[in-house]
mmCIF file of C-alpha atoms and ligand atoms in Angstrom:
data_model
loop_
_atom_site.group_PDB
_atom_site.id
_atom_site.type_symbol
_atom_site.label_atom_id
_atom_site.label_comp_id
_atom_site.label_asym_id
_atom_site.label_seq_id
_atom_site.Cartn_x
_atom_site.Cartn_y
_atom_site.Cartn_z
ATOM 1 C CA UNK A 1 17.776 97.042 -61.697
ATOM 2 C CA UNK A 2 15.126 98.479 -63.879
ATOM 3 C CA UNK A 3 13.213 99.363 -61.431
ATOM 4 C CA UNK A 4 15.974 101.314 -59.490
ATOM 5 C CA UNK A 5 14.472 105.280 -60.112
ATOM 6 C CA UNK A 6 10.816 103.765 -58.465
ATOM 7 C CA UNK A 7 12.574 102.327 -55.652
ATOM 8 C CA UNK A 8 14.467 105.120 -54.463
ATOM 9 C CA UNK A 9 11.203 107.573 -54.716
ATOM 10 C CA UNK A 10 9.967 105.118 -52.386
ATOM 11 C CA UNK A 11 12.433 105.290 -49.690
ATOM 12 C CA UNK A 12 13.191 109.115 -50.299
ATOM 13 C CA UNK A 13 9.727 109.293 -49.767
ATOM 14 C CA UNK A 14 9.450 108.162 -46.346
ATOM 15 C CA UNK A 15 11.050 110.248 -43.851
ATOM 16 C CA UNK A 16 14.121 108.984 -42.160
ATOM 17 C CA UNK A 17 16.696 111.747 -40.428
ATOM 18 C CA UNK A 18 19.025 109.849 -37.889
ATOM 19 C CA UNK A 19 17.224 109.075 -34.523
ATOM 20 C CA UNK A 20 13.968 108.330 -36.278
ATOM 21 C CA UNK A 21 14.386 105.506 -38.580
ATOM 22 C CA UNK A 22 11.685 103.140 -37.806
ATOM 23 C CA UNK A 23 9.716 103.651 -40.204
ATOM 24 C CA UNK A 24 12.035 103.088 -43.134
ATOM 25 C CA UNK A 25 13.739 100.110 -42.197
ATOM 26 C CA UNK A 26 10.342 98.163 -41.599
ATOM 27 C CA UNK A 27 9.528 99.104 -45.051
ATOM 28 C CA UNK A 28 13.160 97.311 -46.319
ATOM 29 C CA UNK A 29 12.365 94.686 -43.745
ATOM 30 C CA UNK A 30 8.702 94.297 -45.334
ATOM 31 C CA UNK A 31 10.444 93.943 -48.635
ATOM 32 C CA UNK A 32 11.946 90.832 -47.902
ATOM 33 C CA UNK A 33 10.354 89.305 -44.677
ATOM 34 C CA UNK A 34 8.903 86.266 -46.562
ATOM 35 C CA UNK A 35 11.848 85.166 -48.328
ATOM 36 C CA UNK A 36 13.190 81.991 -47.142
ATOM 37 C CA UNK A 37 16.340 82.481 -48.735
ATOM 38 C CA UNK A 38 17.243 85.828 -46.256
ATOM 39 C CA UNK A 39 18.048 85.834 -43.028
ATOM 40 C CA UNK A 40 16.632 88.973 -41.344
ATOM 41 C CA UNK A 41 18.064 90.425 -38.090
ATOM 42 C CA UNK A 42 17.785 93.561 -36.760
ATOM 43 C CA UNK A 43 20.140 94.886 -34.456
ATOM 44 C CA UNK A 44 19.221 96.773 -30.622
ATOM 45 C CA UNK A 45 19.837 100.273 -32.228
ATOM 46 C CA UNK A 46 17.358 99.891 -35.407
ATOM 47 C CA UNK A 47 19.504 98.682 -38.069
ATOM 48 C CA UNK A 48 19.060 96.136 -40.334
ATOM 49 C CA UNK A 49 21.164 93.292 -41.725
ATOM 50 C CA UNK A 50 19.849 91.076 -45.007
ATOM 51 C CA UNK A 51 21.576 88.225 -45.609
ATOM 52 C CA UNK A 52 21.930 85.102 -47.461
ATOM 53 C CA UNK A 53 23.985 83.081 -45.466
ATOM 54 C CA UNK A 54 23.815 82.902 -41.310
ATOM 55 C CA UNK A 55 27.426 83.830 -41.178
ATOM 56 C CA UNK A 56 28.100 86.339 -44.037
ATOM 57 C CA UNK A 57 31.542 87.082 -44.788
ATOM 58 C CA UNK A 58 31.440 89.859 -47.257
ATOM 59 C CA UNK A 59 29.391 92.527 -46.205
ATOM 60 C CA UNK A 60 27.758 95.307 -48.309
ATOM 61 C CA UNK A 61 26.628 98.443 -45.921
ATOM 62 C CA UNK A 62 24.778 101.625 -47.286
ATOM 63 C CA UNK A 63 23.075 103.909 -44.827
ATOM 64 C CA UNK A 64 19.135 104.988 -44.621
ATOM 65 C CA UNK A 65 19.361 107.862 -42.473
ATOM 66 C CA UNK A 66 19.373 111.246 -43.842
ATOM 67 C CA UNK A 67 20.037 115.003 -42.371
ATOM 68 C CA UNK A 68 17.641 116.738 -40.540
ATOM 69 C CA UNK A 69 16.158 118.460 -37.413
ATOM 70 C CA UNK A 70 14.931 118.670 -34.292
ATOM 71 C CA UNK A 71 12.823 121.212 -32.651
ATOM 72 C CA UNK A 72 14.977 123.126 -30.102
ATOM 73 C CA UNK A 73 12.983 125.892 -28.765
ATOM 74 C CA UNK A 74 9.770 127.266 -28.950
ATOM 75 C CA UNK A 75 10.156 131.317 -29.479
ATOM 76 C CA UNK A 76 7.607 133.292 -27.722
ATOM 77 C CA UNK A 77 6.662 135.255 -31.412
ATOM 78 C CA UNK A 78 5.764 130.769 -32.541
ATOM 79 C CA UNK A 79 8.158 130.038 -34.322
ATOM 80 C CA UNK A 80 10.779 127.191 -33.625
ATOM 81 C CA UNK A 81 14.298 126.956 -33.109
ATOM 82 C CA UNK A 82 16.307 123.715 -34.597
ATOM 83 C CA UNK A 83 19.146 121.935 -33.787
ATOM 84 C CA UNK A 84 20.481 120.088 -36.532
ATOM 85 C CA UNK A 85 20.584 116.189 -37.345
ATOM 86 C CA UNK A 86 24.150 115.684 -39.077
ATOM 87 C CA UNK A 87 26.565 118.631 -40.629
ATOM 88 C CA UNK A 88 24.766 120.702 -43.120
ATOM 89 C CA UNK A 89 25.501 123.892 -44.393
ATOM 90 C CA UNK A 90 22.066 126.439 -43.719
ATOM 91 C CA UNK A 91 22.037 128.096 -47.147
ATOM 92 C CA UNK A 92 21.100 125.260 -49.098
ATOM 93 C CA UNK A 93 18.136 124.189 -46.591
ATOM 94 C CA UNK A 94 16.995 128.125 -45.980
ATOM 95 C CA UNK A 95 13.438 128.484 -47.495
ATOM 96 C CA UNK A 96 12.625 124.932 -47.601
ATOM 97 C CA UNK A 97 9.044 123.650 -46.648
ATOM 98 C CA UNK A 98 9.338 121.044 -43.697
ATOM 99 C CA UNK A 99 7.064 118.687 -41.731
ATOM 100 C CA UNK A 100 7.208 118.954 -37.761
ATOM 101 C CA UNK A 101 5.825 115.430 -36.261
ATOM 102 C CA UNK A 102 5.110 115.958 -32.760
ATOM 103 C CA UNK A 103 4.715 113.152 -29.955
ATOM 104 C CA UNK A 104 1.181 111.682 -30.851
ATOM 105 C CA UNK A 105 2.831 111.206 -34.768
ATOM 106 C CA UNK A 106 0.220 114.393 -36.051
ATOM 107 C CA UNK A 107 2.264 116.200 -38.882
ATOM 108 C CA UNK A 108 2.607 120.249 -39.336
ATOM 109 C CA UNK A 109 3.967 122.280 -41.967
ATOM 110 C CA UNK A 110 6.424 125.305 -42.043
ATOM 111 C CA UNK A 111 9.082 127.193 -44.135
ATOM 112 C CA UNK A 112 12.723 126.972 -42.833
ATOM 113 C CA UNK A 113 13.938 131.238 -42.991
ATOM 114 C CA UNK A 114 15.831 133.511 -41.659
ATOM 115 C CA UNK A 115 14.292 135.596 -38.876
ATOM 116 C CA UNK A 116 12.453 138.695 -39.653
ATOM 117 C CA UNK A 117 12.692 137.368 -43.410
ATOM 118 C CA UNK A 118 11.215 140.088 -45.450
ATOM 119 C CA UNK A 119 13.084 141.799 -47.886
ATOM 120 C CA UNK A 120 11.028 144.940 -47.656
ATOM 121 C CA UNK A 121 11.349 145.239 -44.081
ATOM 122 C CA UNK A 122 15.056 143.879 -43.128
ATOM 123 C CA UNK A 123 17.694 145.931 -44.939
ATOM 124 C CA UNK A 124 20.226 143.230 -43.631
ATOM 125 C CA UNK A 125 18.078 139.956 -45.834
ATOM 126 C CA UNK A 126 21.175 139.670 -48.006
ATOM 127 C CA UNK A 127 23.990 140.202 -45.807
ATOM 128 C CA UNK A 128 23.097 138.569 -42.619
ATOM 129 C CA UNK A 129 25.816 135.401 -41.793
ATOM 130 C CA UNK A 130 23.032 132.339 -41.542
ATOM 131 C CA UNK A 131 23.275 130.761 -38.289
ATOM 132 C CA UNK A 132 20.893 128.469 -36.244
ATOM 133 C CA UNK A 133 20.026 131.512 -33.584
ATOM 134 C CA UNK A 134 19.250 133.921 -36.238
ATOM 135 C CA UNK A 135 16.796 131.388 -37.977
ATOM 136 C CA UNK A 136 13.228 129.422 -37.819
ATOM 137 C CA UNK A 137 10.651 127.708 -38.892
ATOM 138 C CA UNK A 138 7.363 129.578 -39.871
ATOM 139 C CA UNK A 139 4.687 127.327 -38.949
ATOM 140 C CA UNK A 140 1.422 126.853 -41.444
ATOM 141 C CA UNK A 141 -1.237 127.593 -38.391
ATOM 142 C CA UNK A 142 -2.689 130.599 -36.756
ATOM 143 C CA UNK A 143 0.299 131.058 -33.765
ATOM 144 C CA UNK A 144 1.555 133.697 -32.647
ATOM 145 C CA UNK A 145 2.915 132.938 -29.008
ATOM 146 C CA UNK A 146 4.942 129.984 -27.118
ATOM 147 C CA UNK A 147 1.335 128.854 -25.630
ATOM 148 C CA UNK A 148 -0.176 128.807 -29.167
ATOM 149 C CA UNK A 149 2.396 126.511 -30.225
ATOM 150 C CA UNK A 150 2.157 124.163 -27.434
ATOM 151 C CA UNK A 151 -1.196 123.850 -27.830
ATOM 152 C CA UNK A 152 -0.704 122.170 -31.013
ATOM 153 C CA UNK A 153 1.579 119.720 -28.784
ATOM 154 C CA UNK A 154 4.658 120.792 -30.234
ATOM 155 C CA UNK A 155 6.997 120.491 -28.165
ATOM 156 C CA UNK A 156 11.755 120.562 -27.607
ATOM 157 C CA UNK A 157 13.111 117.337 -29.390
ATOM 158 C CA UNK A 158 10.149 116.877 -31.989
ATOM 159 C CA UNK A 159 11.808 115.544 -35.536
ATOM 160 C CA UNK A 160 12.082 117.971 -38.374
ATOM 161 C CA UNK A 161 11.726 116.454 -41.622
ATOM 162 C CA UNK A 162 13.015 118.824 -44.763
ATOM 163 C CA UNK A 163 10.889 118.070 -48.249
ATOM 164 C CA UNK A 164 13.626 116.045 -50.638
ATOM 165 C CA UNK A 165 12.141 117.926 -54.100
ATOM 166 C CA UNK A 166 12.777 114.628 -55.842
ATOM 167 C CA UNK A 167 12.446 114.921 -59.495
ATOM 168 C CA UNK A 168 13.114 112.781 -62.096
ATOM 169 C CA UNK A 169 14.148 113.912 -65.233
ATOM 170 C CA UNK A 170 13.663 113.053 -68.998
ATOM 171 C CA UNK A 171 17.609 113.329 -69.398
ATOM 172 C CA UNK A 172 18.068 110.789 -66.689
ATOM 173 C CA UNK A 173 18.997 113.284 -64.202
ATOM 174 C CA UNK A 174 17.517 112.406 -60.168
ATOM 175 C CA UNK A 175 17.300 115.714 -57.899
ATOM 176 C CA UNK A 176 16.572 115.254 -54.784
ATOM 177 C CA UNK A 177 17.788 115.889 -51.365
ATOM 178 C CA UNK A 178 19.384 112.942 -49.262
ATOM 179 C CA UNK A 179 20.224 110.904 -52.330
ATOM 180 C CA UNK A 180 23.251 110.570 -49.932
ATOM 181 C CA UNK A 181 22.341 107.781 -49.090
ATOM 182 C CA UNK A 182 19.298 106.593 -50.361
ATOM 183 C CA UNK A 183 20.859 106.517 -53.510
ATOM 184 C CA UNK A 184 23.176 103.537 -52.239
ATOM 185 C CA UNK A 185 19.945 101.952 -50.228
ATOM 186 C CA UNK A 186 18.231 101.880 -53.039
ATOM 187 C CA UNK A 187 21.442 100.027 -55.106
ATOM 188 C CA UNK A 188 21.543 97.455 -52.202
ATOM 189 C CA UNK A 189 17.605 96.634 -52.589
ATOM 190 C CA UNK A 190 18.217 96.172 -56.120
ATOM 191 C CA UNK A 191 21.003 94.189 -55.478
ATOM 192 C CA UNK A 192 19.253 91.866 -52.991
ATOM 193 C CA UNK A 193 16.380 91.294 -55.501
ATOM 194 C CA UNK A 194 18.881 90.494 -58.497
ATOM 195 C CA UNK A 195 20.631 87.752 -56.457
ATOM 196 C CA UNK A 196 16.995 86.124 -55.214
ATOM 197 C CA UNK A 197 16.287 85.629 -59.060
ATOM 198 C CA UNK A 198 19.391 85.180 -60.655
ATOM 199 C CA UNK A 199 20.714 82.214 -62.457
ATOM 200 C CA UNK A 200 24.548 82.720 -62.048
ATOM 201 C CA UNK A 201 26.409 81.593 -58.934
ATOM 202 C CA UNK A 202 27.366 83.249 -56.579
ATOM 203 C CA UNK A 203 29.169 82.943 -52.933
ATOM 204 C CA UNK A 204 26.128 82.872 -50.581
ATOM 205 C CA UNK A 205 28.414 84.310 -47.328
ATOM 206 C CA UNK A 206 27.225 87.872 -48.532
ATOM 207 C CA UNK A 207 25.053 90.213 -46.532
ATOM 208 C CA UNK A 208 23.613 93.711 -46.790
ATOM 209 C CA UNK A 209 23.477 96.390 -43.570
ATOM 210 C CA UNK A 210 21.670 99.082 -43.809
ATOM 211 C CA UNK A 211 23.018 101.670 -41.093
ATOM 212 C CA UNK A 212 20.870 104.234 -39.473
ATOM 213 C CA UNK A 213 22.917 106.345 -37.906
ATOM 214 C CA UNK A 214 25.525 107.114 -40.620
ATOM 215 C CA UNK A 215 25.225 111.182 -40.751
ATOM 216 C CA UNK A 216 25.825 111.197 -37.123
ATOM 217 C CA UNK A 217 28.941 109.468 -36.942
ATOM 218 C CA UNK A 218 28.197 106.189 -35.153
ATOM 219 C CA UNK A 219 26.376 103.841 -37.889
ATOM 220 C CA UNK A 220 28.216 101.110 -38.519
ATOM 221 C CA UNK A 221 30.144 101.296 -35.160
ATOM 222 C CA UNK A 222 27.591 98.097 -34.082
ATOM 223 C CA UNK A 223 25.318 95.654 -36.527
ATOM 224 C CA UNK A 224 28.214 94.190 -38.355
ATOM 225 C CA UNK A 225 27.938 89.924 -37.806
ATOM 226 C CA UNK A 226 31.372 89.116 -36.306
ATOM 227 C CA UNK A 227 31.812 86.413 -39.591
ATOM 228 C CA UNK A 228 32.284 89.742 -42.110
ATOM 229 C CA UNK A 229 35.627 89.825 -43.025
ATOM 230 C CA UNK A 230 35.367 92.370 -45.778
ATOM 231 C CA UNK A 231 32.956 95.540 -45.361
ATOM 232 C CA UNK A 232 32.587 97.042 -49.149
ATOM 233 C CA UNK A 233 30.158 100.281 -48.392
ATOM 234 C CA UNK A 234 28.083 101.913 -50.749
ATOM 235 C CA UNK A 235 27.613 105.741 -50.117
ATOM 236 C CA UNK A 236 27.574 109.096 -51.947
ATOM 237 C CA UNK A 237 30.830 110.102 -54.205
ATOM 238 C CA UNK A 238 31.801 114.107 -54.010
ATOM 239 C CA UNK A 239 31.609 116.053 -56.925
ATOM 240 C CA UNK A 240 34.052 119.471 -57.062
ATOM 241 C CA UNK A 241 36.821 121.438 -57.531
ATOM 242 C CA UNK A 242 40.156 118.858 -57.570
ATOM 243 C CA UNK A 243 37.671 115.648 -57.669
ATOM 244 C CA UNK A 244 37.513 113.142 -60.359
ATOM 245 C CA UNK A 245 33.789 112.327 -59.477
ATOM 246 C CA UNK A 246 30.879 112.339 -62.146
ATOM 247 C CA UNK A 247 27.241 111.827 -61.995
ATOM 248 C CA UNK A 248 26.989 109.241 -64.228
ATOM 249 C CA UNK A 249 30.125 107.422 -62.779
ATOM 250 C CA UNK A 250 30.542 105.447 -59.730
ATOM 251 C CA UNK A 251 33.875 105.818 -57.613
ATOM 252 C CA UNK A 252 36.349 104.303 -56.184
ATOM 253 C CA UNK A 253 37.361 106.096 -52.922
ATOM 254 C CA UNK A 254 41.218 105.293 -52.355
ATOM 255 C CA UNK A 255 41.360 107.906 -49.486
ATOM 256 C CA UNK A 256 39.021 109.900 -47.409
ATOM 257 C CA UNK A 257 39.268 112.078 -44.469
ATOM 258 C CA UNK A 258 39.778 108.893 -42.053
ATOM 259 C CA UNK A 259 42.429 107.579 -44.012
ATOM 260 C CA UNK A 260 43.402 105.374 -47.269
ATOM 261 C CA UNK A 261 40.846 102.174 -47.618
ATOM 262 C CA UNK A 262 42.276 98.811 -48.255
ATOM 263 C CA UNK A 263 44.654 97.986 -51.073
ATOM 264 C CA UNK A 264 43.501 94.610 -51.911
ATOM 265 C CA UNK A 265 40.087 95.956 -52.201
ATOM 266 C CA UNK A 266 40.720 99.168 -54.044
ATOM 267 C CA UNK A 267 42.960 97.027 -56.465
ATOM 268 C CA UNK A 268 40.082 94.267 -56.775
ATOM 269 C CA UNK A 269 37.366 97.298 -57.507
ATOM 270 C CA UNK A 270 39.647 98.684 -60.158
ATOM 271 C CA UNK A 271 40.377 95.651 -61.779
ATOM 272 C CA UNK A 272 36.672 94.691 -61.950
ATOM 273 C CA UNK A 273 35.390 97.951 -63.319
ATOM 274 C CA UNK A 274 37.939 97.606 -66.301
ATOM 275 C CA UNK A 275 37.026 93.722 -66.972
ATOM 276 C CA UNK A 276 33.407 94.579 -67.021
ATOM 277 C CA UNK A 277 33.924 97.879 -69.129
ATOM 278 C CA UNK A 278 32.127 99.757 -65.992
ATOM 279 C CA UNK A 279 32.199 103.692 -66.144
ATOM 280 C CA UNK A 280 34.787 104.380 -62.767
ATOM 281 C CA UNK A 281 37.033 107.024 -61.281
ATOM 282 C CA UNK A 282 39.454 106.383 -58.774
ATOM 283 C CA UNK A 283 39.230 109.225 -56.176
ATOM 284 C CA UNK A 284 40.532 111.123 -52.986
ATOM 285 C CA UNK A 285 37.430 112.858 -50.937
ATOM 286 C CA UNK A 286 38.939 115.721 -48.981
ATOM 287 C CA UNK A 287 35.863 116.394 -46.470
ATOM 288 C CA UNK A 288 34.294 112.978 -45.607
ATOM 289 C CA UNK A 289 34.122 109.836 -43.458
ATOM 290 C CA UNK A 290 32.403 107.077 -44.277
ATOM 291 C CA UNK A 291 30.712 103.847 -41.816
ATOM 292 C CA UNK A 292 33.743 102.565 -43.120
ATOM 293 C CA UNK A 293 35.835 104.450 -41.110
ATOM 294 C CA UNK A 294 32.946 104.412 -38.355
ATOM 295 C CA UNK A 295 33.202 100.135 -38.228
ATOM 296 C CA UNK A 296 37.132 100.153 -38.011
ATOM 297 C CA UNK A 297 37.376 102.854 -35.382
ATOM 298 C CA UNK A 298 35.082 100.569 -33.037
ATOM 299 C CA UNK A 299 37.723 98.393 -33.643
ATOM 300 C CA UNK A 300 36.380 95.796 -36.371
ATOM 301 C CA UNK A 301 39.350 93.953 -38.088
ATOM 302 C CA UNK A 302 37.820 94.068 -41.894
ATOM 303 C CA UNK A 303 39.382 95.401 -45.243
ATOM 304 C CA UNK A 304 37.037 98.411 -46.328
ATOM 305 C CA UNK A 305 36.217 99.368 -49.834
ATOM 306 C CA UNK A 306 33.906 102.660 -50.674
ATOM 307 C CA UNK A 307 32.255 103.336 -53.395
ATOM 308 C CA UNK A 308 29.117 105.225 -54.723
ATOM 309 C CA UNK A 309 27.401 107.256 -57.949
ATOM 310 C CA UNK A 310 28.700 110.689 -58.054
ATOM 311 C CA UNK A 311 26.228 113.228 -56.386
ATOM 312 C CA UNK A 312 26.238 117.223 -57.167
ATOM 313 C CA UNK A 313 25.837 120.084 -54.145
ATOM 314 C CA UNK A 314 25.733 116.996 -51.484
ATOM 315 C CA UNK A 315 24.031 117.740 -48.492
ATOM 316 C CA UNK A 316 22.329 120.068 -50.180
ATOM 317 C CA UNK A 317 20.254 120.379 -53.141
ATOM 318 C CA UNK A 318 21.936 116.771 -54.762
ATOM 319 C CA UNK A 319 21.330 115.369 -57.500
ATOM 320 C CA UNK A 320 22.725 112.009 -59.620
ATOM 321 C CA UNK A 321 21.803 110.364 -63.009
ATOM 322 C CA UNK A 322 20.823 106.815 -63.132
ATOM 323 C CA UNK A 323 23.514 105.838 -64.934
ATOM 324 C CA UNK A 324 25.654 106.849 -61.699
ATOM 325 C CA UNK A 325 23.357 104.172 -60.039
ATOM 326 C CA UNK A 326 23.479 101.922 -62.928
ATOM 327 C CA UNK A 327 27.132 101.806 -62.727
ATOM 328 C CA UNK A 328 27.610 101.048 -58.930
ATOM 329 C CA UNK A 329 25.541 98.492 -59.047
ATOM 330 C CA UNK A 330 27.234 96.675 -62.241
ATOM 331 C CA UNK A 331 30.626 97.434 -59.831
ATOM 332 C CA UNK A 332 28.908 95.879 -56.455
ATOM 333 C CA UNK A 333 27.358 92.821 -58.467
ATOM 334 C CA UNK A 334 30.764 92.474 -59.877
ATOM 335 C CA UNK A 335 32.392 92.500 -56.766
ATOM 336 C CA UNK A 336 29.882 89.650 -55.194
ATOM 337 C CA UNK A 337 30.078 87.446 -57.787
ATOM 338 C CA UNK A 338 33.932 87.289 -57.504
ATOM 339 C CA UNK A 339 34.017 87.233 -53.937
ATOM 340 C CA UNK A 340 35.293 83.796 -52.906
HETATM 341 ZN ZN1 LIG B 401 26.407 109.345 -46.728
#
């Protein structure tokens, strides 16, 4: 676990918004391909499932796809048009600096704005609602036409990756967009490398999915081995108004949008973050739905848990402490070693 800031740089690092995930989970699977103690299998749609048994029966799911874009038009002034990759509100990503990765895999560079951006020249900068058709990405080349842009083989459906900022602070404080969930994926490779090296005993039916196509609603509707029996996911905790969730915290969700997760496993998660003196909230998240919800509404029969460190402004400019991490991963190493 001491290592936990370094690996999530890594994977926030590489560039992973839902539809374009290859790259990220053959770094995990790289991680861990010469073990002989995993099994390894990844599924028809990308994702990836780490276990330690053939048949796992407790299963530990966090998800490695992030927001993002796609290109959606090319404007005939060269800029682009986006369509978005999961729900996120515009505000927080106006003015970021992207990377547009067109068919042959060569990279660009642009600004996300608002059309006709200038505050000298737009009297409406301040005021104007943000909305996809009233903003684009600037592009870091000499364009100024549709045929300009093409040139550069840029073309509809390209991926859109948004820079994630990540910082690190001296007060223990991450920021970084799409710590939801790399956060948690980073938690789960810890977790993986603790149980390859540790001494104490645990029950070896336990395996780890990473999902990659959480933040559009369909990640962990396939990948999960027909043996799991209990799904305990790791993922993001909201921070606000009426929530009990802290940075430096990990919660227990008892009820999310999609309904109230299992008793027995709520109860268990409680009981074990008192035992082990672990820093917890118990929690209600008003907007949010979890691969949780996603497995048992393709109609697996498992009891669901949630948890997951506190994260500030998510899906937006987020941010966590390591103790946050710290603490969900005392609460899912907990949970293992008492699963039976
Ligand atoms: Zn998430």
């Amino acid at each position: 676990m001491k290592n936990i800031v370094t690996t999530l740089e890594q994977i926030l690092n590489i560039h992973s918004p839902s539809g374009y995930t290859i790259n990220i989970i053959s770094h995990i699977e790289k991680l861990f391909s010469n073990n002989k103690d995993l099994y390894l299998k990844k599924n028809n749609k990308g994702s990836l499932l780490i276990s330690f048994s053939e048949s796992p029966k407790l299963v530990l799911s966090g998800h490695i796809d992030t927001l993002g874009a796609m290109v959606k038009e090319i404007k005939s002034n060269g800029t682009l048009e986006i369509t978005q990759l999961g729900g996120y509100p515009l505000t927080s990503f106006e003015g970021e600096y992207v990377t547009i990765r067109n068919s042959k895999d060569k990279l660009y560079r642009g600004t996300f704005l608002l059309n006709n951006p200038a505050d000298h020249v737009n009297k409406n900068v301040r005021t104007e609602k943000r909305e996809l058709d009233k903003m684009s990405i600037r592009l870091d080349e000499l364009v100024s036409s549709k045929k300009d842009v093409e040139k550069l083989g840029i073309n509809v459906g390209d991926f859109v990756f948004y820079d994630n900022r990540f910082e690190y602070t001296d007060t223990g404080f991450i920021k970084s967009r799409f710590l939801d969930d790399k956060a948690c994926a980073a938690v789960m490779i810890e977790l993986i490398k603790e149980l390859l090296t540790t001494k104490i005993k645990f029950n070896k039916n336990v395996g780890f999915y990473f999902s990659n196509y959480e933040e559009v609603g369909h990640g962990a509707c396939a990948g999960i081995p027909d043996s799991a029996e209990e799904l305990l996911v790791l993922d993001m905790a909201v921070i606000g108004d009426g929530c009990n969730g802290k940075e430096d915290h990990v919660s227990i969700c008892i009820k999310d949008s999609s309904g109230p997760y299992d008793f027995l496993v709520t109860s268990k998660l409680k009981a074990l973050a008192q035992s082990n003196k672990i820093k917890y909230v118990t929690d209600i998240y008003p907007h949010y739905g979890s691969d949780g919800s996603a497995a048992l509404f393709a109609g697996y029969d498992l009891r669901v848990g949630l948890i997951g460190p506190g994260v500030s402004a998510s899906h937006g400019v987020e941010r966590t402490h390591r103790k946050g991490l710290e603490e969900t991963f005392k609460l899912s190493l907990s949970y293992i070693k008492s699963y039976k």
